[in-house]
GROMACS .gro file of N, CA, C and O in nm:
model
  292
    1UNK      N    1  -1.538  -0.635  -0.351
    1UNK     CA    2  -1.418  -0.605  -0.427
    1UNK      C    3  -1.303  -0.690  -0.370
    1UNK      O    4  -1.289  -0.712  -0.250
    2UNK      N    5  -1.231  -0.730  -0.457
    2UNK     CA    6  -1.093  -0.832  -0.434
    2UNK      C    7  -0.998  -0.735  -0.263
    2UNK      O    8  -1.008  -0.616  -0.235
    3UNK      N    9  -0.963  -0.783  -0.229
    3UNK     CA   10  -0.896  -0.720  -0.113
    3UNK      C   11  -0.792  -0.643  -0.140
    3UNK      O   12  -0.764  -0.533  -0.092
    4UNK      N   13  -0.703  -0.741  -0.263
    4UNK     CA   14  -0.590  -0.698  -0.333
    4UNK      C   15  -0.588  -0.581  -0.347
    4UNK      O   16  -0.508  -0.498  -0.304
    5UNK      N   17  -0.720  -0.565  -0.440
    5UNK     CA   18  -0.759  -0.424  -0.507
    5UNK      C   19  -0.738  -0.330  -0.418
    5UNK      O   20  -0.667  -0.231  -0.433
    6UNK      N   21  -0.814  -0.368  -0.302
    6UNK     CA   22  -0.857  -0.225  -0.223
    6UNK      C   23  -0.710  -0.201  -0.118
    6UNK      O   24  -0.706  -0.096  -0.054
    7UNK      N   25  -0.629  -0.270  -0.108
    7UNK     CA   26  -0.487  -0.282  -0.044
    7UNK      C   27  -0.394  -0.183  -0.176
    7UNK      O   28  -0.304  -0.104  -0.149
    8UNK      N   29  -0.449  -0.215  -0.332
    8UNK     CA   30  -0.350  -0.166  -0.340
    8UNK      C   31  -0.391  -0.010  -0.376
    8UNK      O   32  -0.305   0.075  -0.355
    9UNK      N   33  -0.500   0.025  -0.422
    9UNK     CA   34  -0.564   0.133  -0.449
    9UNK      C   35  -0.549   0.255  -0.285
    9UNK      O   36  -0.553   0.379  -0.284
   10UNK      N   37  -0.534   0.160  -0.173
   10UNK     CA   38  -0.490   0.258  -0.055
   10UNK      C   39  -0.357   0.268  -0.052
   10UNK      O   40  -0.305   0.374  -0.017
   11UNK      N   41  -0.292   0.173  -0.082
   11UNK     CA   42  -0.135   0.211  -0.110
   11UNK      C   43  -0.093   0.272  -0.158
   11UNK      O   44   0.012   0.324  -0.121
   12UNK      N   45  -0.165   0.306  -0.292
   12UNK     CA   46  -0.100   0.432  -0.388
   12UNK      C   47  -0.144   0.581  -0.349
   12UNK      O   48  -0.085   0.685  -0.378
   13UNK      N   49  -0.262   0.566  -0.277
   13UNK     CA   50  -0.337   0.679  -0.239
   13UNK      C   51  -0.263   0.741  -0.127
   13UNK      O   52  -0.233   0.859  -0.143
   14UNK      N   53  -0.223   0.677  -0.002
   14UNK     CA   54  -0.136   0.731   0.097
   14UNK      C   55  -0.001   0.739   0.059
   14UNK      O   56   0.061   0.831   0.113
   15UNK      N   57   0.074   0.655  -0.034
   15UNK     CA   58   0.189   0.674  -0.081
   15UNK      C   59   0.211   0.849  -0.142
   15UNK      O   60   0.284   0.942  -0.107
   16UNK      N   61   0.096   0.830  -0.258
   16UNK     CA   62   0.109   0.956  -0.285
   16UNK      C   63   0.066   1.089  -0.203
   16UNK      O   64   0.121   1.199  -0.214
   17UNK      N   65  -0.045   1.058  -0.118
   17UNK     CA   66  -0.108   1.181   0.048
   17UNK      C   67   0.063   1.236   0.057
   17UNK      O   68   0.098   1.342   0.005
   18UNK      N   69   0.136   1.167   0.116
   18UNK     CA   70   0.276   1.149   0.148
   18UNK      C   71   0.368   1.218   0.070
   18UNK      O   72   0.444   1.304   0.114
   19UNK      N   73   0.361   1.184  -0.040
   19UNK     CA   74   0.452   1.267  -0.111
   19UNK      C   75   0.542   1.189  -0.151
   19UNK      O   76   0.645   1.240  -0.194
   20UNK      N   77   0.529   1.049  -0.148
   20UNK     CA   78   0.643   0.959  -0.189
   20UNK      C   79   0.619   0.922  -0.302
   20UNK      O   80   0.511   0.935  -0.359
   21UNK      N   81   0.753   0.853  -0.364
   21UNK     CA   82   0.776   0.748  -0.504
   21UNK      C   83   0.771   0.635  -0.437
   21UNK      O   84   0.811   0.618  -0.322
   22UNK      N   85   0.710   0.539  -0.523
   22UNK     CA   86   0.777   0.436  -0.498
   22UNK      C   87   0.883   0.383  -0.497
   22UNK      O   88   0.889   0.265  -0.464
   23UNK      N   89   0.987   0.447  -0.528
   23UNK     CA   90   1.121   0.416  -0.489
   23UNK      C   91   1.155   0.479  -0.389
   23UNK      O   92   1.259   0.439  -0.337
   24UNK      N   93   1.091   0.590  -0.330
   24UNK     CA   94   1.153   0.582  -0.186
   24UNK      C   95   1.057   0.495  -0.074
   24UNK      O   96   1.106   0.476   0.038
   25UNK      N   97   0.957   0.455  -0.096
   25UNK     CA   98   0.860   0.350  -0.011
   25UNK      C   99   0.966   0.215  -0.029
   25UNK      O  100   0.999   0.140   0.062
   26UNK      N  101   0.999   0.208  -0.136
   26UNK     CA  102   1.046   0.043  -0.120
   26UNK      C  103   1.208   0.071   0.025
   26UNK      O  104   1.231   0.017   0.133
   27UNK      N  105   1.283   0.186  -0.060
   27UNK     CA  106   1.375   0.174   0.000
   27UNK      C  107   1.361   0.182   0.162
   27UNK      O  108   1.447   0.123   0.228
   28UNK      N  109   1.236   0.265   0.244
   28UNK     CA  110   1.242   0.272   0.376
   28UNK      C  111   1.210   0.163   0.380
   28UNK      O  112   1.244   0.142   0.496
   29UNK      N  113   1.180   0.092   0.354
   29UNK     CA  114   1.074  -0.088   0.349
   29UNK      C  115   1.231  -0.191   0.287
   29UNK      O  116   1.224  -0.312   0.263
   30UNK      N  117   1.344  -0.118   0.272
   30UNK     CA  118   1.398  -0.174   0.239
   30UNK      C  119   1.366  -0.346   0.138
   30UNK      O  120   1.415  -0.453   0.173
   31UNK      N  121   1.279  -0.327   0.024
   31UNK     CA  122   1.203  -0.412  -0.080
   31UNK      C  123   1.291  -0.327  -0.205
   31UNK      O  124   1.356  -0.223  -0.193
   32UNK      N  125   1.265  -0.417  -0.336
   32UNK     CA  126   1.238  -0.364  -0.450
   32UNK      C  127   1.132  -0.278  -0.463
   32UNK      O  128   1.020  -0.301  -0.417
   33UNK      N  129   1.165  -0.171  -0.530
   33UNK     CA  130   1.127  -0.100  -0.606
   33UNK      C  131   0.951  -0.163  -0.746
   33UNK      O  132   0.845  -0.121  -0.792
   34UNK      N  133   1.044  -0.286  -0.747
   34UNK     CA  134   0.905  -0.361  -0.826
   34UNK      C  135   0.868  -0.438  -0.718
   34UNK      O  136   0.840  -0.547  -0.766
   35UNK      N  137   0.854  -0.442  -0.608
   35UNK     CA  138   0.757  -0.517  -0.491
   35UNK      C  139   0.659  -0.454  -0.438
   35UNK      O  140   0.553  -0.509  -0.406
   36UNK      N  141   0.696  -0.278  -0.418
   36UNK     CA  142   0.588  -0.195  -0.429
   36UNK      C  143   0.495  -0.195  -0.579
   36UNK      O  144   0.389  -0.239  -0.626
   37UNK      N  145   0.550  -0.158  -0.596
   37UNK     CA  146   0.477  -0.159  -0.785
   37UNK      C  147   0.376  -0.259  -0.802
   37UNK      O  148   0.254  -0.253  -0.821
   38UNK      N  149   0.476  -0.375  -0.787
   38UNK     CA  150   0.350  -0.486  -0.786
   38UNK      C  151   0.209  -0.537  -0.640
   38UNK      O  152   0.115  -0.616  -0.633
   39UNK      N  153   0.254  -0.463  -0.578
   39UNK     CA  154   0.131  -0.438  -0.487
   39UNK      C  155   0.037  -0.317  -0.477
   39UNK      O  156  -0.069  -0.322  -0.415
   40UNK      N  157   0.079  -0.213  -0.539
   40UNK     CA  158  -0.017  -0.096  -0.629
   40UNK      C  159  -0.099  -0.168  -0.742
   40UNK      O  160  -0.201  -0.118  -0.788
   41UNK      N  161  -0.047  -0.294  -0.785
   41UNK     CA  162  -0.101  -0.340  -0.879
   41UNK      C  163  -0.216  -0.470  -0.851
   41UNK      O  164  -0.275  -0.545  -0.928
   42UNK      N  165  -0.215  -0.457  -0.724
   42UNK     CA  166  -0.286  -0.580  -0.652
   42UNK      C  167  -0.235  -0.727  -0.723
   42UNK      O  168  -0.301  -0.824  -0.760
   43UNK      N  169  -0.131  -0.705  -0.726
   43UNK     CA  170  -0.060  -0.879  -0.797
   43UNK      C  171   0.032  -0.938  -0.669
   43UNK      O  172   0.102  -1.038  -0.683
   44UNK      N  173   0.026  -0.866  -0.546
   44UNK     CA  174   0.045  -0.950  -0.449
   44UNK      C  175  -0.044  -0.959  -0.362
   44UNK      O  176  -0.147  -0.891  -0.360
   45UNK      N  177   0.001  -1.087  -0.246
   45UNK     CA  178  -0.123  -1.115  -0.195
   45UNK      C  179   0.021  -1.124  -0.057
   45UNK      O  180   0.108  -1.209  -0.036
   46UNK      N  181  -0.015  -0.985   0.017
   46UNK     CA  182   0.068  -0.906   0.091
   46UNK      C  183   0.067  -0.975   0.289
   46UNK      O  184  -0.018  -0.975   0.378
   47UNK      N  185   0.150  -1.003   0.283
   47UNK     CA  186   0.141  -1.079   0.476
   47UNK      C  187   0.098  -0.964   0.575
   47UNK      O  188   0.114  -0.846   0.545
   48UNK      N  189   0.052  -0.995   0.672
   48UNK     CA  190  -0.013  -0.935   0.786
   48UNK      C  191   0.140  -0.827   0.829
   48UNK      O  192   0.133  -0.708   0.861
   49UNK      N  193   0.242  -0.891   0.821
   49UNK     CA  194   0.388  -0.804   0.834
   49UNK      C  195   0.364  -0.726   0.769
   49UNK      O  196   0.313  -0.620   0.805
   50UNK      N  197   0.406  -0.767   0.611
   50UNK     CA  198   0.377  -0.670   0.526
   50UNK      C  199   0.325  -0.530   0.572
   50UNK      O  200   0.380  -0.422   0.591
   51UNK      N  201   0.171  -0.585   0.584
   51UNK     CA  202   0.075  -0.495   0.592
   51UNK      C  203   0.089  -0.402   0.706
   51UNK      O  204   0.017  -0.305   0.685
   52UNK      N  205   0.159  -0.390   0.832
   52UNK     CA  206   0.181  -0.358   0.916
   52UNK      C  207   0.314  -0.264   0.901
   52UNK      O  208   0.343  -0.161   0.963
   53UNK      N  209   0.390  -0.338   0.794
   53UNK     CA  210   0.545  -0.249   0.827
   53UNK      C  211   0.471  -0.116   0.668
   53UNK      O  212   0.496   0.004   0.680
   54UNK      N  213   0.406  -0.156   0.567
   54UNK     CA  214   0.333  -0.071   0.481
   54UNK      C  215   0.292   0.036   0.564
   54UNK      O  216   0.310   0.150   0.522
   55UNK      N  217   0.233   0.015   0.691
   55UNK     CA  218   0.112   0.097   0.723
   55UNK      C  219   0.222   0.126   0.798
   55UNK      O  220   0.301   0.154   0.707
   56UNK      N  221   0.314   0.146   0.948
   56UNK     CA  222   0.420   0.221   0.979
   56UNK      C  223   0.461   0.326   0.878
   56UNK      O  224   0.424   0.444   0.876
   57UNK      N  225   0.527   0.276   0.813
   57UNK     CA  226   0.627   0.378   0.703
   57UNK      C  227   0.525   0.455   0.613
   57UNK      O  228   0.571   0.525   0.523
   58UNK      N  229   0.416   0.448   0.627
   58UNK     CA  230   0.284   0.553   0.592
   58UNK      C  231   0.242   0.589   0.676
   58UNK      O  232   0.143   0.654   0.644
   59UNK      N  233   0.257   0.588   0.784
   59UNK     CA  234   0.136   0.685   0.894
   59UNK      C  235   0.053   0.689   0.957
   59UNK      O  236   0.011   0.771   1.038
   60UNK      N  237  -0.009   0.509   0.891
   60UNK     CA  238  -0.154   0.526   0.919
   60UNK      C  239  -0.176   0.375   0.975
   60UNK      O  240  -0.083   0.295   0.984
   61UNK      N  241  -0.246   0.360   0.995
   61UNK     CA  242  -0.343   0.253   1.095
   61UNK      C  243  -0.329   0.132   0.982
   61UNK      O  244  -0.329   0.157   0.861
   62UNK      N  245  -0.316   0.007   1.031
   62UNK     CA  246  -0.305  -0.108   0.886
   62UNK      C  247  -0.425  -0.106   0.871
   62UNK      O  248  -0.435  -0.142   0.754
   63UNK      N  249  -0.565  -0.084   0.922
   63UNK     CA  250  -0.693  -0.080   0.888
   63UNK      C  251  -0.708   0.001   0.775
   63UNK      O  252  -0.766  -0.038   0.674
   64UNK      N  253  -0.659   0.109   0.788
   64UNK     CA  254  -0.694   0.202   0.700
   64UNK      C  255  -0.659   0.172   0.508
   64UNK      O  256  -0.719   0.208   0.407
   65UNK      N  257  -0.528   0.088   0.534
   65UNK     CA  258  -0.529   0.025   0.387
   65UNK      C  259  -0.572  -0.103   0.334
   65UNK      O  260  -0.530  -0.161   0.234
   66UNK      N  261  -0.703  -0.157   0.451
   66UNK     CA  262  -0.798  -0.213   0.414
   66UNK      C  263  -0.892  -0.238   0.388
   66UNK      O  264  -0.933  -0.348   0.349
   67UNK      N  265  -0.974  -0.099   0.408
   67UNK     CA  266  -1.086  -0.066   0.454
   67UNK      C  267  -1.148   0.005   0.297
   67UNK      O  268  -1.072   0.079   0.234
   68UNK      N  269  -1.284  -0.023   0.246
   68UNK     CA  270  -1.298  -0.003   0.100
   68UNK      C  271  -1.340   0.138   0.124
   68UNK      O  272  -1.416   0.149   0.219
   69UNK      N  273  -1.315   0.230   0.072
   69UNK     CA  274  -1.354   0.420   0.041
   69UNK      C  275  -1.352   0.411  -0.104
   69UNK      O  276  -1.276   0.348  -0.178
   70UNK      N  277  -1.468   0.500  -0.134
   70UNK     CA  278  -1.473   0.590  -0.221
   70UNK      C  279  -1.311   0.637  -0.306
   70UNK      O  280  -1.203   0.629  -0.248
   71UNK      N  281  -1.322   0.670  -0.407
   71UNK     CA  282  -1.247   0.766  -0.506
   71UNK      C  283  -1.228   0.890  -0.449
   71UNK      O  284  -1.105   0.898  -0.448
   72UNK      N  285  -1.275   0.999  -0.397
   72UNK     CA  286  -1.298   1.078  -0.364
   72UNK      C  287  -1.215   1.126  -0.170
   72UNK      O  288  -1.188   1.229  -0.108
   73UNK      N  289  -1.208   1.007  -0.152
   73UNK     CA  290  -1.151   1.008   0.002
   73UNK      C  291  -1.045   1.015   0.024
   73UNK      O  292  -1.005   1.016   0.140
   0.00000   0.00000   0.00000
C-alpha cells in the first residue's frame, strides 16, 4: 500500500482517538487547516519533521503513523 495512504488513514484515526478537528490539529501544528486535510487525503508526501511534530501533538510514536493496521485497530 502507498505510504501516503497508510500516513494518512493513521492520521485521521488518532486525530479522531483524540478527539480533535482538524482545525484544531492544524492550529497546534500551527499549518492550515487544508494542510491537514490534504494529508488525511494522502496528497502529501509529508517530511520526516512533519512526521515527527504530527506524531508529538498526537501522542504517539512517529512509527505508529506508519505502520500498516487493519480497519479495526
Amino acid at each position: 500500500m502507498d505510504i501516503r495512504v497508510v500516513f494518512a488513514r493513521n492520521l485521521k484515526h488518532y486525530r479522531q482517538l483524540r478527539g480533535l478537528t482538524q482545525a484544531a490539529l492544524a492550529a497546534a501544528m500551527d499549518v492550515d487547516r487544508a494542510h491537514v486535510s490534504a494529508m488525511e487525503r494522502g496528497q502529501q508526501n509529508v517530511t520526516l519533521q512533519t512526521l515527527q511534530r504530527v506524531a508529538a501533538h498526537l501522542d504517539v510514536a512517529p512509527a505508529q503513523l506508519i505502520e500498516e493496521r487493519s480497519e479495526g485497530d
